[in-house]
Structure formats: structure tokens, C-alpha cells
PDB file of C-alpha atoms in Angstrom:
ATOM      1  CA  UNK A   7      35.752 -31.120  14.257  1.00  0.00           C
ATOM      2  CA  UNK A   8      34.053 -33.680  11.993  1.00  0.00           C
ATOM      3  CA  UNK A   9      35.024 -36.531  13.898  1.00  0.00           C
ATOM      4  CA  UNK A  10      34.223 -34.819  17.700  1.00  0.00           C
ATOM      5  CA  UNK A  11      30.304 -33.804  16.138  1.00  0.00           C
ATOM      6  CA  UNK A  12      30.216 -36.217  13.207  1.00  0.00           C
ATOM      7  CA  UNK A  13      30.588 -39.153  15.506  1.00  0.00           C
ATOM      8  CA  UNK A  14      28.547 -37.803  18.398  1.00  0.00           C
ATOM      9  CA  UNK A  15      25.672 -37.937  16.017  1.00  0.00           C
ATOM     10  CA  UNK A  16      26.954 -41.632  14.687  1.00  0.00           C
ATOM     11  CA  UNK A  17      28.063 -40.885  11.648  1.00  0.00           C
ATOM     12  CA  UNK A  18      31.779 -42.024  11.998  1.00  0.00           C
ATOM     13  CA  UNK A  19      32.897 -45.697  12.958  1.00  0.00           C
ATOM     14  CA  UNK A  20      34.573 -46.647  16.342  1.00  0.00           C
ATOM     15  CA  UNK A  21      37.634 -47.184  13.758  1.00  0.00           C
ATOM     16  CA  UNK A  22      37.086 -43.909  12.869  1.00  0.00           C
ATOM     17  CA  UNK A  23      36.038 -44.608   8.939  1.00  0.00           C
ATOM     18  CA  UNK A  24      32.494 -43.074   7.786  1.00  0.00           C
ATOM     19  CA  UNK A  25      29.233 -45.372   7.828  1.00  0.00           C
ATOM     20  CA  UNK A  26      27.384 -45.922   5.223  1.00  0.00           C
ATOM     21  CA  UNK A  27      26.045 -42.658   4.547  1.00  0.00           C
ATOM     22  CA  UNK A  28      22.937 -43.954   3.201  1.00  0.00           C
ATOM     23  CA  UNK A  29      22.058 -44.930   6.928  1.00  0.00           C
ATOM     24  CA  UNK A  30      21.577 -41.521   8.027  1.00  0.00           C
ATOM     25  CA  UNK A  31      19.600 -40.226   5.058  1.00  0.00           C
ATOM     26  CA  UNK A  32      16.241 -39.563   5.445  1.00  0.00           C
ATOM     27  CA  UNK A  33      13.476 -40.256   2.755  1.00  0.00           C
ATOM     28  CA  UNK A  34      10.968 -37.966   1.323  1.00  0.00           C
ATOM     29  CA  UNK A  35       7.200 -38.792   0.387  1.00  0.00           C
ATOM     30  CA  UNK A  36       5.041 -35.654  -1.586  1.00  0.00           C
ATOM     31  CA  UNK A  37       1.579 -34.849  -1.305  1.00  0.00           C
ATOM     32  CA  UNK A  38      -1.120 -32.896  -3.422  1.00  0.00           C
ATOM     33  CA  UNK A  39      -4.119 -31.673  -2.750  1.00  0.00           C
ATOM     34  CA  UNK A  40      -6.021 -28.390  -2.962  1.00  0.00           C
ATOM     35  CA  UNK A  41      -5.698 -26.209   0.385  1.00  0.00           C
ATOM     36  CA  UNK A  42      -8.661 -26.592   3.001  1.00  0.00           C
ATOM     37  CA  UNK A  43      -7.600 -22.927   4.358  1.00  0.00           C
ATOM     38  CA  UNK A  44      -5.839 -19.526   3.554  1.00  0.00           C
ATOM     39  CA  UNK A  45      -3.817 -20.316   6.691  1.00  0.00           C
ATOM     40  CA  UNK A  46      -0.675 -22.146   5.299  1.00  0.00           C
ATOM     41  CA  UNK A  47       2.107 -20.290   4.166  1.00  0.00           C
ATOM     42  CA  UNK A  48       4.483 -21.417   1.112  1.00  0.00           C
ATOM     43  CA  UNK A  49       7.784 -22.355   2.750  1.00  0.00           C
ATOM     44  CA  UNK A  50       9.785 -20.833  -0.655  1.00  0.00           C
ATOM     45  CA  UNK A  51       7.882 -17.263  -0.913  1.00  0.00           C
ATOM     46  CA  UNK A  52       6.486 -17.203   2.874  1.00  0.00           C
ATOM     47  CA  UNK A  53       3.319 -16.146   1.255  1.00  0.00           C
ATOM     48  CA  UNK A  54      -0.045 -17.595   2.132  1.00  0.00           C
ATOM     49  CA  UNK A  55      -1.587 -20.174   0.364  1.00  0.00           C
ATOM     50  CA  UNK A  56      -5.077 -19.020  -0.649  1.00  0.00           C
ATOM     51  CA  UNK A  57      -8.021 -21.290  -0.209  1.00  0.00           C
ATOM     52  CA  UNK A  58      -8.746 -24.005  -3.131  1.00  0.00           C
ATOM     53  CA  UNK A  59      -5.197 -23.268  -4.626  1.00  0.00           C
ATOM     54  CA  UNK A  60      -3.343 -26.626  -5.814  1.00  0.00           C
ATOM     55  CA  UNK A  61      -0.442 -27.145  -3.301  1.00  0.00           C
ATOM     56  CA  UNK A  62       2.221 -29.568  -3.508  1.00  0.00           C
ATOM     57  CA  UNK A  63       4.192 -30.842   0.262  1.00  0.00           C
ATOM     58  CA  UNK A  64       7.543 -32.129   0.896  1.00  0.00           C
ATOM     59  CA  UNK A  65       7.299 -34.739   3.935  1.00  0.00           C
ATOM     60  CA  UNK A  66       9.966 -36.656   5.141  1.00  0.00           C
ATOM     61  CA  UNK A  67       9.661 -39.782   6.439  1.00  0.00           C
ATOM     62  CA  UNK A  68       9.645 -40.706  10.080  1.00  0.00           C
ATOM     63  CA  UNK A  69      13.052 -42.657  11.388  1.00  0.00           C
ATOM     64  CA  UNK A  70      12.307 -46.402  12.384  1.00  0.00           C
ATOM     65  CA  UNK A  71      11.356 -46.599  15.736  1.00  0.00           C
ATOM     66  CA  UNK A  72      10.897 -42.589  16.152  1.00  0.00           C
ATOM     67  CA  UNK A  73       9.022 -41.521  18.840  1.00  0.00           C
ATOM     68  CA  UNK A  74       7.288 -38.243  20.008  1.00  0.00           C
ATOM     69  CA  UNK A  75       6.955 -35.657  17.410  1.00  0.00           C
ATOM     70  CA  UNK A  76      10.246 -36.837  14.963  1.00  0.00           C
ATOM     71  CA  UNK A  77       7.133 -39.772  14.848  1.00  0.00           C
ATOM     72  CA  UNK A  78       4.353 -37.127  13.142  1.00  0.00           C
ATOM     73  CA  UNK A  79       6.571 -34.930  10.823  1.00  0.00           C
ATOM     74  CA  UNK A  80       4.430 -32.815   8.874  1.00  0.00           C
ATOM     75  CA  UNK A  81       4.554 -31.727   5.421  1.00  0.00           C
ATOM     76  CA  UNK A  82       6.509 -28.277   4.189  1.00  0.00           C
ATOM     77  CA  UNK A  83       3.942 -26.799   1.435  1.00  0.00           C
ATOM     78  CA  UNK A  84       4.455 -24.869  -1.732  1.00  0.00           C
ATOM     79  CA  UNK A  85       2.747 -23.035  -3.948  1.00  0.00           C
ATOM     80  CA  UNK A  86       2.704 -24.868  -7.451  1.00  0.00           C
ATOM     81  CA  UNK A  87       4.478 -22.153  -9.080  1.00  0.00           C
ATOM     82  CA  UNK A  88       7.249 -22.126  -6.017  1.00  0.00           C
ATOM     83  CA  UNK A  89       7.515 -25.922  -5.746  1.00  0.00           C
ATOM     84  CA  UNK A  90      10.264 -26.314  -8.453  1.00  0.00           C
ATOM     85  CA  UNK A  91      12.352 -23.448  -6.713  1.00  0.00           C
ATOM     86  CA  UNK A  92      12.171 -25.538  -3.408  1.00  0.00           C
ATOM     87  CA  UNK A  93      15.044 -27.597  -3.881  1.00  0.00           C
ATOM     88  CA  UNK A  94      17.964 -27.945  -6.745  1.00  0.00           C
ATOM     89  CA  UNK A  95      17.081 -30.668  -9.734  1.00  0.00           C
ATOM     90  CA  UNK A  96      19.649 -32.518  -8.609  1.00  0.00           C
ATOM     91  CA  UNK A  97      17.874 -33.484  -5.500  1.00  0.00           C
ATOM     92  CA  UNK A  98      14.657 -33.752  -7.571  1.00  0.00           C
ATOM     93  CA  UNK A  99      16.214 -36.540  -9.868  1.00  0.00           C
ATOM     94  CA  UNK A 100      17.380 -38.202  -6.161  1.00  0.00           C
ATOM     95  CA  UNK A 101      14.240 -37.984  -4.492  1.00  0.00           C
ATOM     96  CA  UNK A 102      11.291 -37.324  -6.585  1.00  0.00           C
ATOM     97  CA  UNK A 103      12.232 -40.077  -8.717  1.00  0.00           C
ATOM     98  CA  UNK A 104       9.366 -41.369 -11.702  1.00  0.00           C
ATOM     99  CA  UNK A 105       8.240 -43.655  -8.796  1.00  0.00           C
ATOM    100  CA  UNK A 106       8.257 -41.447  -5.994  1.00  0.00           C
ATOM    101  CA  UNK A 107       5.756 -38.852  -8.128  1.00  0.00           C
ATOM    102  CA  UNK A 108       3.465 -41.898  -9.098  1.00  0.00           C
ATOM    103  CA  UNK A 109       2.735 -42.613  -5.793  1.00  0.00           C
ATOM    104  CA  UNK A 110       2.525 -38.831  -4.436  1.00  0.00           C
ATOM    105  CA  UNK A 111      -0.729 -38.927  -1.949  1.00  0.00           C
ATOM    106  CA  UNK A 112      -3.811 -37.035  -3.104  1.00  0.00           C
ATOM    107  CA  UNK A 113      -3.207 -37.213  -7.066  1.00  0.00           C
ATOM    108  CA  UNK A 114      -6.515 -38.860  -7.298  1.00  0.00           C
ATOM    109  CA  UNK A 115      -8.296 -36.110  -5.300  1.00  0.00           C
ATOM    110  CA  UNK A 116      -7.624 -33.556  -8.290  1.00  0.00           C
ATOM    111  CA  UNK A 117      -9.744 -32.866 -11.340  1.00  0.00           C
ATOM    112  CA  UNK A 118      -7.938 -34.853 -14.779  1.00  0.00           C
ATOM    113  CA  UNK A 119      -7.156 -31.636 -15.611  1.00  0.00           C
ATOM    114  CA  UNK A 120      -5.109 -30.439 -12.387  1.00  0.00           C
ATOM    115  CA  UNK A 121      -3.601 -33.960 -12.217  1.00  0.00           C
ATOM    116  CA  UNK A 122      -1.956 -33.474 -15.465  1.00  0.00           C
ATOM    117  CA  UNK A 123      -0.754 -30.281 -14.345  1.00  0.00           C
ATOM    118  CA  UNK A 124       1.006 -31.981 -10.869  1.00  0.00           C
ATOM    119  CA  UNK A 125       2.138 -34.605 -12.820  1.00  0.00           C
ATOM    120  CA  UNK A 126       3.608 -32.432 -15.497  1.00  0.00           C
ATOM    121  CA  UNK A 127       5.149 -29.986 -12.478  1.00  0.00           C
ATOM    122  CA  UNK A 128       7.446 -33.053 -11.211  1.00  0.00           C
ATOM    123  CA  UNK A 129       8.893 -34.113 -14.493  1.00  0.00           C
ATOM    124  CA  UNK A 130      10.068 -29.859 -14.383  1.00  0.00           C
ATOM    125  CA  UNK A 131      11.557 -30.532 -11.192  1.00  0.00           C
ATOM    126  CA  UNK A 132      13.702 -33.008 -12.759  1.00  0.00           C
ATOM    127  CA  UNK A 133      14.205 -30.715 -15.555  1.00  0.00           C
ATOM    128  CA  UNK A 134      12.569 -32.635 -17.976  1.00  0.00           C
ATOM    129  CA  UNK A 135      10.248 -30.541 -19.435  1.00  0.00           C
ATOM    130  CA  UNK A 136       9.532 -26.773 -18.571  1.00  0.00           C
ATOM    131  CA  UNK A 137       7.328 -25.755 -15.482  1.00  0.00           C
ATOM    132  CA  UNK A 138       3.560 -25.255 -16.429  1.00  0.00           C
ATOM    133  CA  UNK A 139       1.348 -22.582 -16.070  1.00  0.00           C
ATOM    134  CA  UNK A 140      -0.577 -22.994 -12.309  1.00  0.00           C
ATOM    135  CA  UNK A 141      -3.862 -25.024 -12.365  1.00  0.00           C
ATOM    136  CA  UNK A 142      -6.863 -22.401 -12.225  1.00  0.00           C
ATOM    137  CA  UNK A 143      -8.251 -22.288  -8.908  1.00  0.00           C
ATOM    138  CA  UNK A 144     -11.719 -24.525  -7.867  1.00  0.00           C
ATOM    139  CA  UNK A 145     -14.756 -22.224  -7.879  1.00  0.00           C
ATOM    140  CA  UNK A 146     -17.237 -21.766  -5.601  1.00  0.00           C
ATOM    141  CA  UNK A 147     -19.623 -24.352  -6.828  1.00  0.00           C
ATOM    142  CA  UNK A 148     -17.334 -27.452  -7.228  1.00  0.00           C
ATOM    143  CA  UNK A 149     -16.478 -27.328  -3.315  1.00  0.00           C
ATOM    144  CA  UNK A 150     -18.266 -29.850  -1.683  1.00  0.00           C
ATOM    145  CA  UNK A 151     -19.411 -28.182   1.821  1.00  0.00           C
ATOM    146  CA  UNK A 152     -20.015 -31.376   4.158  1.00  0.00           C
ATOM    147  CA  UNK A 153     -23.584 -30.842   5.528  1.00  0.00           C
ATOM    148  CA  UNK A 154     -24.411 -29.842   8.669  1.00  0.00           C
ATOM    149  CA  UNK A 155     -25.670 -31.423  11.470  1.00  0.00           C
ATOM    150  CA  UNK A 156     -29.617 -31.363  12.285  1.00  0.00           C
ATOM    151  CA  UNK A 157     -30.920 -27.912  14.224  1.00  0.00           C
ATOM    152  CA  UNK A 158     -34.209 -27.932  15.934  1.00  0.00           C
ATOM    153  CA  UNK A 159     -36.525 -25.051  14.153  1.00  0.00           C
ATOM    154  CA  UNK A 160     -40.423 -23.711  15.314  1.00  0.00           C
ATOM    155  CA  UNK A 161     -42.586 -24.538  13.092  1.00  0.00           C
ATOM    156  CA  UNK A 162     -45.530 -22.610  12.267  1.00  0.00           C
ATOM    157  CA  UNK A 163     -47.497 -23.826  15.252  1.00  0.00           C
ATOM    158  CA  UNK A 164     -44.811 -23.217  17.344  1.00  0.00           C
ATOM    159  CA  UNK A 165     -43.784 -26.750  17.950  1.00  0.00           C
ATOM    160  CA  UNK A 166     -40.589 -27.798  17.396  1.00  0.00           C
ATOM    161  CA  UNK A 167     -39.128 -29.396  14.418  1.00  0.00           C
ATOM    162  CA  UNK A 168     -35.535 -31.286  14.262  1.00  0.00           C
ATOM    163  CA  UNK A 169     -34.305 -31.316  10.902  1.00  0.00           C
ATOM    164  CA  UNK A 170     -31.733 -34.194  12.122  1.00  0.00           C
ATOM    165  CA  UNK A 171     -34.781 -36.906  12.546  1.00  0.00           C
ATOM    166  CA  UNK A 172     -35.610 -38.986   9.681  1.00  0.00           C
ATOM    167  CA  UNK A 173     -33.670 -38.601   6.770  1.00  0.00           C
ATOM    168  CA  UNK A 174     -34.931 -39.684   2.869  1.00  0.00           C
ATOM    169  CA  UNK A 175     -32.969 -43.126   1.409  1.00  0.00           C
ATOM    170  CA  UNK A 176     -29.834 -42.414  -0.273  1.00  0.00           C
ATOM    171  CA  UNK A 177     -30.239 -42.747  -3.826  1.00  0.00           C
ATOM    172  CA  UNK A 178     -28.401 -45.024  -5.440  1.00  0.00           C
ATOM    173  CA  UNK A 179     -24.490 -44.348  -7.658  1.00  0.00           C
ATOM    174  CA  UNK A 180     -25.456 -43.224 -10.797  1.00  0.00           C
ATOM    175  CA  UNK A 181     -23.867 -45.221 -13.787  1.00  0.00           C
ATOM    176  CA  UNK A 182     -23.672 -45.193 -17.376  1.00  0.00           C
ATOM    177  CA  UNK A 183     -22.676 -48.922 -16.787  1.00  0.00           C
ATOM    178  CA  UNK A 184     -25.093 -51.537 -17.863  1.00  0.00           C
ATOM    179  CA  UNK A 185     -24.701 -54.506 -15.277  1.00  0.00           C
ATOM    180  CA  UNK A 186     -23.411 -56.950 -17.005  1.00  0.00           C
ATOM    181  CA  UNK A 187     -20.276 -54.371 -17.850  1.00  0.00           C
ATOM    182  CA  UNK A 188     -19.979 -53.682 -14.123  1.00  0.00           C
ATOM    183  CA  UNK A 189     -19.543 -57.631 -12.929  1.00  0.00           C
ATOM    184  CA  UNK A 190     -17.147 -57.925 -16.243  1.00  0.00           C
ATOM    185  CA  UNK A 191     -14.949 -55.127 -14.779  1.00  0.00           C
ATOM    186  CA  UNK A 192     -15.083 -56.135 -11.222  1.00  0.00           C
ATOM    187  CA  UNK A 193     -13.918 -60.091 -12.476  1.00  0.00           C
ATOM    188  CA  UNK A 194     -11.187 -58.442 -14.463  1.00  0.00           C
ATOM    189  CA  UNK A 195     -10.118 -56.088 -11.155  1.00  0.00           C
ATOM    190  CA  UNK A 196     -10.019 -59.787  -9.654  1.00  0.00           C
ATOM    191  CA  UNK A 197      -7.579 -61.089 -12.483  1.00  0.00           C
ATOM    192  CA  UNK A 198      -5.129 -57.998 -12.059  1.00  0.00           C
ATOM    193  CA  UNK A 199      -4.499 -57.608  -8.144  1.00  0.00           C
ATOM    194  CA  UNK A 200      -2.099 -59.864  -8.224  1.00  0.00           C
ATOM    195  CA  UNK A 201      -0.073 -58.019 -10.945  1.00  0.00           C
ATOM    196  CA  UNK A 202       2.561 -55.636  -9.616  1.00  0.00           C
ATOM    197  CA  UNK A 203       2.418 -52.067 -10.284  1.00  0.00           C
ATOM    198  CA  UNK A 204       5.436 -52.449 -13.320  1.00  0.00           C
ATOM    199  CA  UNK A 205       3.430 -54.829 -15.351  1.00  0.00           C
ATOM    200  CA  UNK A 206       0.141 -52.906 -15.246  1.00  0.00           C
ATOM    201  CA  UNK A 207       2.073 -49.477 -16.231  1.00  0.00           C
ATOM    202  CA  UNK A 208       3.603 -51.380 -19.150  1.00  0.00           C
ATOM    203  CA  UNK A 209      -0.118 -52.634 -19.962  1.00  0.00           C
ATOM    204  CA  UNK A 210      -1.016 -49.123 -20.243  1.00  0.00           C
ATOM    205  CA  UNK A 211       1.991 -47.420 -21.947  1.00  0.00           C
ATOM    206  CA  UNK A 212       1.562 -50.149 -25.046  1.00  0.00           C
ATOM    207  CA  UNK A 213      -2.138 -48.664 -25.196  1.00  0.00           C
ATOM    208  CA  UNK A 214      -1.231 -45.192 -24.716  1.00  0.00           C
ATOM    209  CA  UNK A 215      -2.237 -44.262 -21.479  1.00  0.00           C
ATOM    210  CA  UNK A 216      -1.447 -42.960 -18.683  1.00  0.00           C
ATOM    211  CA  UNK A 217       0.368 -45.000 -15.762  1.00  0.00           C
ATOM    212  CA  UNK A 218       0.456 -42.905 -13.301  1.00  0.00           C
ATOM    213  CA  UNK A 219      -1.070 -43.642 -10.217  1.00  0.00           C
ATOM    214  CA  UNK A 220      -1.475 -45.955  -7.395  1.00  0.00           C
ATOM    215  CA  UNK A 221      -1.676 -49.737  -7.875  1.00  0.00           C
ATOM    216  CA  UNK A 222      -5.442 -49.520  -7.348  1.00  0.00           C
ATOM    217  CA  UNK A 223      -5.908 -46.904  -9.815  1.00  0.00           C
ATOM    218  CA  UNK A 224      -3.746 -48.449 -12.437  1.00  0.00           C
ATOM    219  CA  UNK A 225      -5.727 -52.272 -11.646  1.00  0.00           C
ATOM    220  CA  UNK A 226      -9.141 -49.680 -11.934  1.00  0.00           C
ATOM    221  CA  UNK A 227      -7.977 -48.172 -15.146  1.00  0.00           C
ATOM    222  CA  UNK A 228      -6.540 -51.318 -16.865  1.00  0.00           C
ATOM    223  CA  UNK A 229     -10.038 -53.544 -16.194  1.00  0.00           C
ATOM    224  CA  UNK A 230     -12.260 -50.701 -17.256  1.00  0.00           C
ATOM    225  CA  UNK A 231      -9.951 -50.786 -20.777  1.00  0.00           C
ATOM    226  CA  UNK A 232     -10.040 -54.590 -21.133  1.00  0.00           C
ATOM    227  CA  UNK A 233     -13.877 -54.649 -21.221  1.00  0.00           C
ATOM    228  CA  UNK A 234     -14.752 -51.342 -22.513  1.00  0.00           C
ATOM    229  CA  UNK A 235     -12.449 -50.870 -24.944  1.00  0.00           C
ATOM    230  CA  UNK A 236      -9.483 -47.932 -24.960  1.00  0.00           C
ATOM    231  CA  UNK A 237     -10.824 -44.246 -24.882  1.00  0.00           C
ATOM    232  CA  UNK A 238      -9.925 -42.218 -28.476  1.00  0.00           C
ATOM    233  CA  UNK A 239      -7.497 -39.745 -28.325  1.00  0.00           C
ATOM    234  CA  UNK A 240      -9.083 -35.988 -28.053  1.00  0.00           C
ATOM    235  CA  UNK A 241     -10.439 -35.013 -31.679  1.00  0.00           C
ATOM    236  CA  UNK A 242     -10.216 -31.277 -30.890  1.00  0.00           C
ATOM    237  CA  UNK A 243      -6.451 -31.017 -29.698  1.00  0.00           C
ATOM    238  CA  UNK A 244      -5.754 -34.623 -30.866  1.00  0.00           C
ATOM    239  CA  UNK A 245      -2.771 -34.798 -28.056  1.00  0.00           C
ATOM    240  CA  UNK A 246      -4.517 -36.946 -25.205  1.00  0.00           C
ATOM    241  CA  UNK A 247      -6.882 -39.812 -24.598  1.00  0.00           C
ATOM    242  CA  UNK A 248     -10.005 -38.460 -23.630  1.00  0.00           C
ATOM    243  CA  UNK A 249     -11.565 -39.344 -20.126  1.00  0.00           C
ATOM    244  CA  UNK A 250     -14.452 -41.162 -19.719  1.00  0.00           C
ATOM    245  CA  UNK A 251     -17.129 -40.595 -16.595  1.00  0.00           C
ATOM    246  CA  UNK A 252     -18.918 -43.727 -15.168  1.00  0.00           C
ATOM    247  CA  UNK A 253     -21.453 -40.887 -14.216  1.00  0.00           C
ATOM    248  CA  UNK A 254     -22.560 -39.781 -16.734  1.00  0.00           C
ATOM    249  CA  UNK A 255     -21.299 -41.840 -19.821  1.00  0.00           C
ATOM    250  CA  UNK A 256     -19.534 -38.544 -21.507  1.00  0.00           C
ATOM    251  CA  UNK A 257     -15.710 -38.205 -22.529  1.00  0.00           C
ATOM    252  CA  UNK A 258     -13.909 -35.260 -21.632  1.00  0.00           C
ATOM    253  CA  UNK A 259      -9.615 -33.730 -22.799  1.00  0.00           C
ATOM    254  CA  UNK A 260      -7.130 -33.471 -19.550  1.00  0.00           C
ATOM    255  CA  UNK A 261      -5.578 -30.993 -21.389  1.00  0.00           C
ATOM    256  CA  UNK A 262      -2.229 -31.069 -22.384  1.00  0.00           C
ATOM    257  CA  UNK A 263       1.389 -29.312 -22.014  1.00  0.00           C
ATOM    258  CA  UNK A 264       2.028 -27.324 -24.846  1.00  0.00           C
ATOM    259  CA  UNK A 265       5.921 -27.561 -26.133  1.00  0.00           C
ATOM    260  CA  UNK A 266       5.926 -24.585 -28.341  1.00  0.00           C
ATOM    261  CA  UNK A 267       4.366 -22.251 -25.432  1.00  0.00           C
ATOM    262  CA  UNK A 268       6.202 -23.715 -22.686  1.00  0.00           C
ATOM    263  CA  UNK A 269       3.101 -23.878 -21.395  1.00  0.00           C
ATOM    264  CA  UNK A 270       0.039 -26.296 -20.116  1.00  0.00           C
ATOM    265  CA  UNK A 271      -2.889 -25.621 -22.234  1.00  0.00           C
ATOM    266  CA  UNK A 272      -6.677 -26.736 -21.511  1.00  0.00           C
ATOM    267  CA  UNK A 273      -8.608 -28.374 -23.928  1.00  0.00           C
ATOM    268  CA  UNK A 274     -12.415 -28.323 -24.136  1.00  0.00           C
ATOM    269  CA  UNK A 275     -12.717 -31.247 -26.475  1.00  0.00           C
ATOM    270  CA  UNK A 276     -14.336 -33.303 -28.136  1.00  0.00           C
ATOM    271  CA  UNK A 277     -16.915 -31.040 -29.295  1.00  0.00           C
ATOM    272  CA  UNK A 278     -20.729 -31.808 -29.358  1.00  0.00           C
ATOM    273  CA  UNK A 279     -21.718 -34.534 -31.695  1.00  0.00           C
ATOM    274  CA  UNK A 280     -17.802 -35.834 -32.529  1.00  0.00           C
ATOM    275  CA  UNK A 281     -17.653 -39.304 -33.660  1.00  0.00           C
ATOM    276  CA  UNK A 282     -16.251 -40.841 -30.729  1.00  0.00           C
ATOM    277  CA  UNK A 283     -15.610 -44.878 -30.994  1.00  0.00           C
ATOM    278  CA  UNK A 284     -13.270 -46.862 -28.312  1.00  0.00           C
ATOM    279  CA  UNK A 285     -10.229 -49.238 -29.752  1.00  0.00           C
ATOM    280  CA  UNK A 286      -9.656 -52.290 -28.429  1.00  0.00           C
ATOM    281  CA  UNK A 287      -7.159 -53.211 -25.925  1.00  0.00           C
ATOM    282  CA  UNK A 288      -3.642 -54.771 -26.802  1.00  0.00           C
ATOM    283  CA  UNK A 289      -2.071 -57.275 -24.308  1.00  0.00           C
ATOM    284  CA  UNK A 290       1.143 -56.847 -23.319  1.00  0.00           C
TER     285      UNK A 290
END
């Protein structure tokens, strides 16, 4: 039997003797992101995925030289509480390897918070540590709505308006950046693309930070350190370095995962008025 449908599917050798099995393996990629629609169902619990819920996909990759639709395979999506139930954490520690999760597509579309959540969520699948408590849903005012496209409207005198003609300037990126910090961290940026991904995590683990992330994140995060200085660790849960908005120039806690109650806890440090002061950064 194995060698009449094993080698139809060119598994087995002419000689008879199994290829490498490596060769017929597919890969796996995983995304994030929070769901657009109620529409998708979790592929563990068949239940729907409710709008603005964190989801977490499975997606393998597309054979070399696929065509049709093997080419546009789609991702299988889970709830974040189902996720770890999808699959044994044997083939976790195979596939969703420390790598694998650091480059998972759509980590940097979540709020710190959420991120730390995902993040935390893989190292369960791997049995790590245990699985945290769901991110709390987006609410209603933190969805961006795109805007809509111009309508014609009467106006008073009955002549007609179109709200799509001339629109005001765009205002400018706010920044809590002065200038001359802004070129400095661009001209470091410039210093770092050519180091690989490796180095700059190791940059960032020696200053306690987070390395997770996509190259361009971790070069982002690494100049913005060099000339800044590192961000403090929380005062209020004193557990994580504090995030810091270009924005608006204020610090903010992740949150962290709580070992006692097996669970990931918020944190709405620092409080008003903490003495807040940057470190500076160590070479590796």
C-alpha cells in the first residue's frame, strides 16, 4: 500500500527507499490581526469570530512553482483562546519556532498591550509558559472608519454642493521630537540596516528590551534607544519597560504576564507625576 500511493505522490525512490522527507513538508507562516468582520469562523470551536476580536491564522506556504489556487492558500483562523488547542506542542516547538513568532505578520498592527498578549500566546504553544487571559476587545472609538467618498448635498439655495471638491491641507505628523533628535535617529537607522536581525535582538536583550519584531522594527527601536536613551522600567508594576509615544511625548506599561495568576495582567502605569528619567544605552 505505501509504496503503490506513497510513490504515486513521490514520496518513495525509483529504488524504492524514502526521499528525504523534508522535501515534501510544507512550511507554515502565522498572522495576527484584529478581525475586519463577524464572518470568520474559528477552525478549533467552529464558532464565529466576533468583530475587533484578536485572531491568530495558521497559513501554509505555497509549493515552489504552485499554480492556481495551491498558489493563494489562505489562512485557517483561531480564536486567541482556541489557538493553543489547534495543534499539539510538539508541532508548535517544530513550526512556530522563536523565529517563526518574531516575524508573524500584523504584530505591529496591535496595541503594546495586545502584542504582549500574542507574543506571550506563542511561547504557551510551545509550552513555555501558561496561556494568557484573551486581549479585551477594541472599542468603538479606537476603530478607525476610512472616510467616505464625497456626496453632492443642496444647499440652502438649492444649489448643489460636493463635499468631495476641495479638501483643507493635511496637517502635518505630530511629534514630541525636536529636529535635531529626528535627523540623529534617522542617521543611526542608516548605521543599523546593514545589521542582521540576530545582532540587533542581542543589542536589545543586553538593554532589556524587547526583540521581537521585524528587522525594521528592531533597526526603529534600537536607533530611537541609541539617541534617546533606554525607556525606565514601569514604576507602578515595575515588570516592563515602559513605552514611549513619538505623538505625544508620554510613556505608557504593556502590561505584563503574571506567574502567580497564570494570567496576563494590565498595567496602568506610571502614574501622574512619576519621576520618569531614560538610561543610557549599552553597546553590545
Amino acid at each position: 500500500w505505501f509504496k503503490k500511493h506513497l510513490t504515486a505522490r513521490g514520496v518513495l525512490s525509483h529504488s524504492g527507499g524514502v526521499d528525504a522527507a523534508c522535501a515534501g513538508m510544507p512550511n507554515f507562516e502565522f498572522e495576527v490581526e484584529y478581525a475586519k468582520s463577524g464572518r470568520a469562523g474559528c477552525k478549533q470551536c467552529k464558532g464565529k469570530i466576533d468583530k475587533d476580536l484578536v485572531r491568530v491564522g495558521i497559513k501554509a506556504v505555497a509549493p515552489e512553482g504552485a499554480e492556481g489556487a495551491a498558489a493563494h492558500m489562505g489562512a485557517s483562523w483561531y480564536h486567541f483562546g482556541c489557538f493553543a488547542k489547534a495543534k499539539g506542542q510538539a508541532w508548535f516547538k517544530k513550526h512556530l519556532t522563536e523565529e517563526a513568532a518574531d516575524a508573524a505578520t500584523g504584530l505591529d498592527g496591535l496595541r503594546p498591550a495586545d502584542r504582549e498578549a500574542v507574543e506571550t500566546l506563542f511561547k504557551a504553544c510551545r509550552g513555555e509558559v501558561p496561556v494568557p487571559a484573551a486581549p479585551v476587545p477594541l472599542e468603538n472609538d479606537q476603530v478607525v472608519t476610512p472616510a467616505k467618498g464625497g456626496k453632492k448635498r443642496k444647499g440652502k439655495a438649492g444649489e448643489a454642493a460636493d463635499d468631495g471638491g476641495e479638501q483643507p491641507a493635511a496637517k502635518a505628523a505630530k511629534t514630541a521630537l525636536s529636529d535635531a533628535q529626528a535627523a540623529a535617529i534617522e542617521d543611526a537607522k542608516a548605521k543599523l540596516v546593514g545589521k542582521n536581525a540576530a545582532f540587533l535582538g542581542a543589542a536589545l536583550t543586553k538593554n532589556g528590551l524587547p526583540k521581537a519584531g521585524r528587522k525594521d522594527e528592531l533597526v526603529e527601536r534600537v536607533a530611537e534607544m541609541q539617541v534617546l536613551g533606554v525607556t525606565p522600567t514601569c514604576p507602578t508594576c515595575e515588570k516592563k519597560k515602559l513605552l514611549w509615544n513619538r505623538e505625544t511625548g508620554k510613556f505608557s506599561c504593556p502590561g505584563y504576564f503574571d506567574d502567580e495568576a497564570k494570567a496576563f495582567k494590565r498595567c496602568k502605569g506610571p502614574a501622574e507625576g512619576a519621576a520618569l528619567e531614560r538610561t543610557p544605552w549599552q553597546d553590545p
